[in-house]
C-alpha positions as CSV (number, residue, x, y, z in Angstrom):
1,M,-4.5,11.1,4.6
2,D,-1.3,12.2,6.3
3,P,1.4,12.4,3.6
4,T,4.1,11.3,6.0
5,L,2.1,8.2,7.0
6,E,1.5,7.4,3.3
7,M,5.3,7.6,2.6
8,E,6.1,5.3,5.6
9,L,3.6,2.7,4.4
10,F,4.4,2.6,0.7
11,E,8.0,3.6,0.3
12,P,9.7,0.6,1.9
13,I,7.3,-1.8,0.1
14,G,7.9,-0.1,-3.3
15,E,11.7,-0.5,-3.3
16,P,11.8,-4.3,-4.2
17,L,9.4,-3.6,-7.0
18,V,12.0,-1.7,-9.0
19,I,14.8,-4.3,-8.3
20,N,12.6,-7.3,-9.1
21,G,10.9,-6.9,-12.6
22,N,8.9,-10.2,-12.0
23,S,5.3,-9.8,-13.3
24,D,4.0,-12.4,-10.7
25,Y,5.6,-10.3,-7.9
26,N,4.1,-7.1,-9.4
27,S,0.5,-8.5,-9.4
28,E,1.0,-9.7,-5.8
29,F,2.3,-6.3,-4.9
30,Q,-0.7,-4.6,-6.5
31,L,-3.1,-6.8,-4.6
32,Y,-1.3,-6.1,-1.3
33,L,-1.3,-2.3,-2.1
34,Y,-5.1,-2.3,-2.9
35,G,-5.7,-4.3,0.3
36,M,-3.7,-1.7,2.3
37,I,-5.7,1.2,0.7
38,I,-9.0,-0.5,1.5
39,L,-8.0,-1.2,5.1
40,I,-6.9,2.5,5.5
41,I,-10.2,3.7,4.0
42,L,-12.3,1.4,6.2
43,S,-10.4,2.3,9.4
44,R,-10.7,6.0,8.6
45,N,-14.5,5.5,8.1
46,L,-14.8,3.7,11.4
47,C,-12.9,6.4,13.2
48,Y,-15.1,9.2,11.9
49,K,-18.4,7.5,12.7
């Protein structure tokens, strides 16, 4: 994965996580993050087929 792309994707999303210590928000954020990672992996696999 391109490191600059990774930073652009995750850095803006990660900022509210530090400000908001809410555990519900954290679990939602983790689900969203895993969803993004799965989407990236799937799209990369499709591109290389």
